[in-house]
Amino acid sequence: MKKWSTYMWKLIWVIGLFLLTIISYDIKYQIKVISGTTYSIVPVFWANFIILFMWGVYLSLIFIKKWTIKINLPLLICVFLPCFLFSLYVPLATFLPLSLPIGGIWFNKAISSNFIGIVAGLTFMLSIFNNLKSESE
């Protein structure tokens, strides 16, 4: 019975994947319709940030095997934090006059690829529910 349970959870995850895709599309469409009538692009940037972060959190669910909180501090500080801050750059730039000294074409390509937000969500969950054994254990 335990073997079938594993298969069922994976199938439920795939169904959730399709539902999240539909919900993400609908939210983006509704935000664009609202933004088109008010001529404001700010909700689009914030919705994009939240949706991409949630995608990362959802994708991490397939990797977490044990739901015990054990923080992986290097992953949290060295991967999650920079990715989270960089993914916040575009929404915050709509309110604040932000200019980063690192700028340039490569930074714009990295931010516009949308992977930074997904990686932020993914590493957030994986850094909190770290089920990997360290070298000292």
mmCIF file with all atom_site columns, C-alpha atoms in Angstrom:
data_model
loop_
_atom_site.group_PDB
_atom_site.id
_atom_site.type_symbol
_atom_site.label_atom_id
_atom_site.label_alt_id
_atom_site.label_comp_id
_atom_site.label_asym_id
_atom_site.label_entity_id
_atom_site.label_seq_id
_atom_site.pdbx_PDB_ins_code
_atom_site.Cartn_x
_atom_site.Cartn_y
_atom_site.Cartn_z
_atom_site.occupancy
_atom_site.B_iso_or_equiv
_atom_site.pdbx_formal_charge
_atom_site.auth_seq_id
_atom_site.auth_comp_id
_atom_site.auth_asym_id
_atom_site.auth_atom_id
_atom_site.pdbx_PDB_model_num
ATOM 1   C CA . MET A 1 1   ? 0.000  0.000  0.000   1.00 0.00 ? 1   MET A CA 1
ATOM 2   C CA . LYS A 1 2   ? 2.871  2.397  0.755   1.00 0.00 ? 2   LYS A CA 1
ATOM 3   C CA . LYS A 1 3   ? 4.205  1.915  -2.783  1.00 0.00 ? 3   LYS A CA 1
ATOM 4   C CA . TRP A 1 4   ? 0.885  3.043  -4.290  1.00 0.00 ? 4   TRP A CA 1
ATOM 5   C CA . SER A 1 5   ? 0.743  5.984  -1.917  1.00 0.00 ? 5   SER A CA 1
ATOM 6   C CA . THR A 1 6   ? 3.966  7.336  -3.405  1.00 0.00 ? 6   THR A CA 1
ATOM 7   C CA . TYR A 1 7   ? 2.522  7.115  -6.910  1.00 0.00 ? 7   TYR A CA 1
ATOM 8   C CA . MET A 1 8   ? -0.688 8.827  -5.832  1.00 0.00 ? 8   MET A CA 1
ATOM 9   C CA . TRP A 1 9   ? 1.183  11.776 -4.286  1.00 0.00 ? 9   TRP A CA 1
ATOM 10  C CA . LYS A 1 10  ? 3.156  12.251 -7.502  1.00 0.00 ? 10  LYS A CA 1
ATOM 11  C CA . LEU A 1 11  ? -0.041 12.162 -9.587  1.00 0.00 ? 11  LEU A CA 1
ATOM 12  C CA . ILE A 1 12  ? -1.685 14.666 -7.253  1.00 0.00 ? 12  ILE A CA 1
ATOM 13  C CA . TRP A 1 13  ? 1.395  16.874 -7.642  1.00 0.00 ? 13  TRP A CA 1
ATOM 14  C CA . VAL A 1 14  ? 0.996  16.774 -11.449 1.00 0.00 ? 14  VAL A CA 1
ATOM 15  C CA . ILE A 1 15  ? -2.690 17.681 -11.162 1.00 0.00 ? 15  ILE A CA 1
ATOM 16  C CA . GLY A 1 16  ? -1.686 20.575 -8.902  1.00 0.00 ? 16  GLY A CA 1
ATOM 17  C CA . LEU A 1 17  ? 0.874  21.611 -11.502 1.00 0.00 ? 17  LEU A CA 1
ATOM 18  C CA . PHE A 1 18  ? -1.847 21.966 -14.130 1.00 0.00 ? 18  PHE A CA 1
ATOM 19  C CA . LEU A 1 19  ? -4.102 23.834 -11.688 1.00 0.00 ? 19  LEU A CA 1
ATOM 20  C CA . LEU A 1 20  ? -1.298 26.229 -10.738 1.00 0.00 ? 20  LEU A CA 1
ATOM 21  C CA . THR A 1 21  ? -0.605 26.854 -14.425 1.00 0.00 ? 21  THR A CA 1
ATOM 22  C CA . ILE A 1 22  ? -4.244 27.734 -15.076 1.00 0.00 ? 22  ILE A CA 1
ATOM 23  C CA . ILE A 1 23  ? -4.487 29.919 -11.970 1.00 0.00 ? 23  ILE A CA 1
ATOM 24  C CA . SER A 1 24  ? -1.236 31.737 -12.824 1.00 0.00 ? 24  SER A CA 1
ATOM 25  C CA . TYR A 1 25  ? -2.449 32.426 -16.353 1.00 0.00 ? 25  TYR A CA 1
ATOM 26  C CA . ASP A 1 26  ? -5.811 33.707 -15.105 1.00 0.00 ? 26  ASP A CA 1
ATOM 27  C CA . ILE A 1 27  ? -4.203 35.998 -12.529 1.00 0.00 ? 27  ILE A CA 1
ATOM 28  C CA . LYS A 1 28  ? -1.789 37.447 -15.088 1.00 0.00 ? 28  LYS A CA 1
ATOM 29  C CA . TYR A 1 29  ? -4.639 37.969 -17.564 1.00 0.00 ? 29  TYR A CA 1
ATOM 30  C CA . GLN A 1 30  ? -6.858 39.710 -14.983 1.00 0.00 ? 30  GLN A CA 1
ATOM 31  C CA . ILE A 1 31  ? -3.970 41.932 -13.832 1.00 0.00 ? 31  ILE A CA 1
ATOM 32  C CA . LYS A 1 32  ? -3.215 42.933 -17.435 1.00 0.00 ? 32  LYS A CA 1
ATOM 33  C CA . VAL A 1 33  ? -6.873 43.761 -18.055 1.00 0.00 ? 33  VAL A CA 1
ATOM 34  C CA . ILE A 1 34  ? -7.037 45.885 -14.899 1.00 0.00 ? 34  ILE A CA 1
ATOM 35  C CA . SER A 1 35  ? -3.680 47.511 -15.660 1.00 0.00 ? 35  SER A CA 1
ATOM 36  C CA . GLY A 1 36  ? -4.791 48.268 -19.199 1.00 0.00 ? 36  GLY A CA 1
ATOM 37  C CA . THR A 1 37  ? -7.764 50.255 -17.967 1.00 0.00 ? 37  THR A CA 1
ATOM 38  C CA . THR A 1 38  ? -5.840 52.193 -15.311 1.00 0.00 ? 38  THR A CA 1
ATOM 39  C CA . TYR A 1 39  ? -2.555 52.547 -17.246 1.00 0.00 ? 39  TYR A CA 1
ATOM 40  C CA . SER A 1 40  ? -0.556 51.204 -14.310 1.00 0.00 ? 40  SER A CA 1
ATOM 41  C CA . ILE A 1 41  ? 2.149  48.605 -14.804 1.00 0.00 ? 41  ILE A CA 1
ATOM 42  C CA . VAL A 1 42  ? 2.951  48.240 -11.072 1.00 0.00 ? 42  VAL A CA 1
ATOM 43  C CA . PRO A 1 43  ? 0.434  45.410 -10.385 1.00 0.00 ? 43  PRO A CA 1
ATOM 44  C CA . VAL A 1 44  ? 1.905  43.412 -13.265 1.00 0.00 ? 44  VAL A CA 1
ATOM 45  C CA . PHE A 1 45  ? 5.397  43.484 -11.748 1.00 0.00 ? 45  PHE A CA 1
ATOM 46  C CA . TRP A 1 46  ? 4.181  42.559 -8.265  1.00 0.00 ? 46  TRP A CA 1
ATOM 47  C CA . ALA A 1 47  ? 1.934  39.775 -9.568  1.00 0.00 ? 47  ALA A CA 1
ATOM 48  C CA . ASN A 1 48  ? 4.809  38.411 -11.632 1.00 0.00 ? 48  ASN A CA 1
ATOM 49  C CA . PHE A 1 49  ? 7.091  38.411 -8.568  1.00 0.00 ? 49  PHE A CA 1
ATOM 50  C CA . ILE A 1 50  ? 4.528  36.602 -6.394  1.00 0.00 ? 50  ILE A CA 1
ATOM 51  C CA . ILE A 1 51  ? 3.585  34.071 -9.089  1.00 0.00 ? 51  ILE A CA 1
ATOM 52  C CA . LEU A 1 52  ? 7.204  33.173 -9.839  1.00 0.00 ? 52  LEU A CA 1
ATOM 53  C CA . PHE A 1 53  ? 8.026  32.801 -6.149  1.00 0.00 ? 53  PHE A CA 1
ATOM 54  C CA . MET A 1 54  ? 5.003  30.538 -5.684  1.00 0.00 ? 54  MET A CA 1
ATOM 55  C CA . TRP A 1 55  ? 6.131  28.463 -8.681  1.00 0.00 ? 55  TRP A CA 1
ATOM 56  C CA . GLY A 1 56  ? 9.451  27.906 -6.973  1.00 0.00 ? 56  GLY A CA 1
ATOM 57  C CA . VAL A 1 57  ? 7.735  26.910 -3.733  1.00 0.00 ? 57  VAL A CA 1
ATOM 58  C CA . TYR A 1 58  ? 5.471  24.490 -5.625  1.00 0.00 ? 58  TYR A CA 1
ATOM 59  C CA . LEU A 1 59  ? 8.336  22.926 -7.568  1.00 0.00 ? 59  LEU A CA 1
ATOM 60  C CA . SER A 1 60  ? 10.198 22.359 -4.310  1.00 0.00 ? 60  SER A CA 1
ATOM 61  C CA . LEU A 1 61  ? 7.372  20.158 -3.030  1.00 0.00 ? 61  LEU A CA 1
ATOM 62  C CA . ILE A 1 62  ? 8.521  17.331 -5.262  1.00 0.00 ? 62  ILE A CA 1
ATOM 63  C CA . PHE A 1 63  ? 12.016 17.419 -3.721  1.00 0.00 ? 63  PHE A CA 1
ATOM 64  C CA . ILE A 1 64  ? 11.108 17.543 -0.031  1.00 0.00 ? 64  ILE A CA 1
ATOM 65  C CA . LYS A 1 65  ? 10.867 14.059 1.404   1.00 0.00 ? 65  LYS A CA 1
ATOM 66  C CA . LYS A 1 66  ? 10.717 14.790 5.117   1.00 0.00 ? 66  LYS A CA 1
ATOM 67  C CA . TRP A 1 67  ? 8.738  17.692 6.529   1.00 0.00 ? 67  TRP A CA 1
ATOM 68  C CA . THR A 1 68  ? 10.882 18.474 9.528   1.00 0.00 ? 68  THR A CA 1
ATOM 69  C CA . ILE A 1 69  ? 12.246 21.946 9.943   1.00 0.00 ? 69  ILE A CA 1
ATOM 70  C CA . LYS A 1 70  ? 16.012 21.880 9.756   1.00 0.00 ? 70  LYS A CA 1
ATOM 71  C CA . ILE A 1 71  ? 17.480 25.051 8.321   1.00 0.00 ? 71  ILE A CA 1
ATOM 72  C CA . ASN A 1 72  ? 20.310 24.890 5.819   1.00 0.00 ? 72  ASN A CA 1
ATOM 73  C CA . LEU A 1 73  ? 21.923 28.240 6.605   1.00 0.00 ? 73  LEU A CA 1
ATOM 74  C CA . PRO A 1 74  ? 24.430 28.320 3.691   1.00 0.00 ? 74  PRO A CA 1
ATOM 75  C CA . LEU A 1 75  ? 21.618 27.682 1.179   1.00 0.00 ? 75  LEU A CA 1
ATOM 76  C CA . LEU A 1 76  ? 19.416 30.263 2.864   1.00 0.00 ? 76  LEU A CA 1
ATOM 77  C CA . ILE A 1 77  ? 22.070 32.985 2.985   1.00 0.00 ? 77  ILE A CA 1
ATOM 78  C CA . CYS A 1 78  ? 24.111 32.327 -0.161  1.00 0.00 ? 78  CYS A CA 1
ATOM 79  C CA . VAL A 1 79  ? 21.372 31.312 -2.613  1.00 0.00 ? 79  VAL A CA 1
ATOM 80  C CA . PHE A 1 80  ? 17.917 32.261 -1.346  1.00 0.00 ? 80  PHE A CA 1
ATOM 81  C CA . LEU A 1 81  ? 18.699 35.735 -0.028  1.00 0.00 ? 81  LEU A CA 1
ATOM 82  C CA . PRO A 1 82  ? 20.494 37.060 -3.160  1.00 0.00 ? 82  PRO A CA 1
ATOM 83  C CA . CYS A 1 83  ? 17.896 35.506 -5.493  1.00 0.00 ? 83  CYS A CA 1
ATOM 84  C CA . PHE A 1 84  ? 15.038 36.906 -3.414  1.00 0.00 ? 84  PHE A CA 1
ATOM 85  C CA . LEU A 1 85  ? 16.559 40.391 -3.361  1.00 0.00 ? 85  LEU A CA 1
ATOM 86  C CA . PHE A 1 86  ? 17.287 40.355 -7.099  1.00 0.00 ? 86  PHE A CA 1
ATOM 87  C CA . SER A 1 87  ? 13.762 39.161 -7.864  1.00 0.00 ? 87  SER A CA 1
ATOM 88  C CA . LEU A 1 88  ? 12.429 42.065 -5.776  1.00 0.00 ? 88  LEU A CA 1
ATOM 89  C CA . TYR A 1 89  ? 14.466 44.553 -7.805  1.00 0.00 ? 89  TYR A CA 1
ATOM 90  C CA . VAL A 1 90  ? 11.904 45.085 -10.591 1.00 0.00 ? 90  VAL A CA 1
ATOM 91  C CA . PRO A 1 91  ? 8.806  45.529 -8.383  1.00 0.00 ? 91  PRO A CA 1
ATOM 92  C CA . LEU A 1 92  ? 10.667 47.828 -5.998  1.00 0.00 ? 92  LEU A CA 1
ATOM 93  C CA . ALA A 1 93  ? 12.107 49.846 -8.886  1.00 0.00 ? 93  ALA A CA 1
ATOM 94  C CA . THR A 1 94  ? 8.550  50.940 -9.714  1.00 0.00 ? 94  THR A CA 1
ATOM 95  C CA . PHE A 1 95  ? 8.399  52.783 -6.357  1.00 0.00 ? 95  PHE A CA 1
ATOM 96  C CA . LEU A 1 96  ? 12.001 53.628 -5.591  1.00 0.00 ? 96  LEU A CA 1
ATOM 97  C CA . PRO A 1 97  ? 14.695 55.098 -7.814  1.00 0.00 ? 97  PRO A CA 1
ATOM 98  C CA . LEU A 1 98  ? 16.925 52.029 -7.695  1.00 0.00 ? 98  LEU A CA 1
ATOM 99  C CA . SER A 1 99  ? 20.122 51.776 -9.637  1.00 0.00 ? 99  SER A CA 1
ATOM 100 C CA . LEU A 1 100 ? 22.533 48.953 -9.043  1.00 0.00 ? 100 LEU A CA 1
ATOM 101 C CA . PRO A 1 101 ? 26.223 49.372 -9.781  1.00 0.00 ? 101 PRO A CA 1
ATOM 102 C CA . ILE A 1 102 ? 26.279 45.860 -11.227 1.00 0.00 ? 102 ILE A CA 1
ATOM 103 C CA . GLY A 1 103 ? 23.709 46.744 -13.938 1.00 0.00 ? 103 GLY A CA 1
ATOM 104 C CA . GLY A 1 104 ? 24.394 46.075 -17.549 1.00 0.00 ? 104 GLY A CA 1
ATOM 105 C CA . ILE A 1 105 ? 23.025 43.749 -20.172 1.00 0.00 ? 105 ILE A CA 1
ATOM 106 C CA . TRP A 1 106 ? 23.730 40.515 -18.289 1.00 0.00 ? 106 TRP A CA 1
ATOM 107 C CA . PHE A 1 107 ? 21.766 41.747 -15.257 1.00 0.00 ? 107 PHE A CA 1
ATOM 108 C CA . ASN A 1 108 ? 18.768 42.698 -17.409 1.00 0.00 ? 108 ASN A CA 1
ATOM 109 C CA . LYS A 1 109 ? 18.847 39.301 -19.112 1.00 0.00 ? 109 LYS A CA 1
ATOM 110 C CA . ALA A 1 110 ? 19.032 37.484 -15.786 1.00 0.00 ? 110 ALA A CA 1
ATOM 111 C CA . ILE A 1 111 ? 16.135 39.450 -14.287 1.00 0.00 ? 111 ILE A CA 1
ATOM 112 C CA . SER A 1 112 ? 13.939 39.161 -17.380 1.00 0.00 ? 112 SER A CA 1
ATOM 113 C CA . SER A 1 113 ? 14.444 35.397 -17.627 1.00 0.00 ? 113 SER A CA 1
ATOM 114 C CA . ASN A 1 114 ? 12.131 34.929 -14.585 1.00 0.00 ? 114 ASN A CA 1
ATOM 115 C CA . PHE A 1 115 ? 14.300 32.098 -13.253 1.00 0.00 ? 115 PHE A CA 1
ATOM 116 C CA . ILE A 1 116 ? 15.583 34.180 -10.342 1.00 0.00 ? 116 ILE A CA 1
ATOM 117 C CA . GLY A 1 117 ? 12.145 34.320 -8.699  1.00 0.00 ? 117 GLY A CA 1
ATOM 118 C CA . ILE A 1 118 ? 11.566 30.611 -9.207  1.00 0.00 ? 118 ILE A CA 1
ATOM 119 C CA . VAL A 1 119 ? 14.967 29.764 -7.736  1.00 0.00 ? 119 VAL A CA 1
ATOM 120 C CA . ALA A 1 120 ? 14.201 32.031 -4.775  1.00 0.00 ? 120 ALA A CA 1
ATOM 121 C CA . GLY A 1 121 ? 11.002 30.122 -3.981  1.00 0.00 ? 121 GLY A CA 1
ATOM 122 C CA . LEU A 1 122 ? 12.625 26.742 -4.557  1.00 0.00 ? 122 LEU A CA 1
ATOM 123 C CA . THR A 1 123 ? 15.651 27.426 -2.372  1.00 0.00 ? 123 THR A CA 1
ATOM 124 C CA . PHE A 1 124 ? 13.486 29.020 0.316   1.00 0.00 ? 124 PHE A CA 1
ATOM 125 C CA . MET A 1 125 ? 11.638 25.758 0.886   1.00 0.00 ? 125 MET A CA 1
ATOM 126 C CA . LEU A 1 126 ? 14.698 23.566 0.451   1.00 0.00 ? 126 LEU A CA 1
ATOM 127 C CA . SER A 1 127 ? 16.691 25.660 2.917   1.00 0.00 ? 127 SER A CA 1
ATOM 128 C CA . ILE A 1 128 ? 13.984 25.382 5.572   1.00 0.00 ? 128 ILE A CA 1
ATOM 129 C CA . PHE A 1 129 ? 13.205 21.686 5.148   1.00 0.00 ? 129 PHE A CA 1
ATOM 130 C CA . ASN A 1 130 ? 16.766 20.483 4.696   1.00 0.00 ? 130 ASN A CA 1
ATOM 131 C CA . ASN A 1 131 ? 16.674 16.696 4.738   1.00 0.00 ? 131 ASN A CA 1
ATOM 132 C CA . LEU A 1 132 ? 20.222 16.178 3.504   1.00 0.00 ? 132 LEU A CA 1
ATOM 133 C CA . LYS A 1 133 ? 22.709 14.740 5.939   1.00 0.00 ? 133 LYS A CA 1
ATOM 134 C CA . SER A 1 134 ? 25.702 16.907 6.629   1.00 0.00 ? 134 SER A CA 1
ATOM 135 C CA . GLU A 1 135 ? 29.265 15.606 6.710   1.00 0.00 ? 135 GLU A CA 1
ATOM 136 C CA . SER A 1 136 ? 29.315 15.632 10.522  1.00 0.00 ? 136 SER A CA 1
ATOM 137 C CA . GLU A 1 137 ? 26.238 13.383 10.854  1.00 0.00 ? 137 GLU A CA 1
#
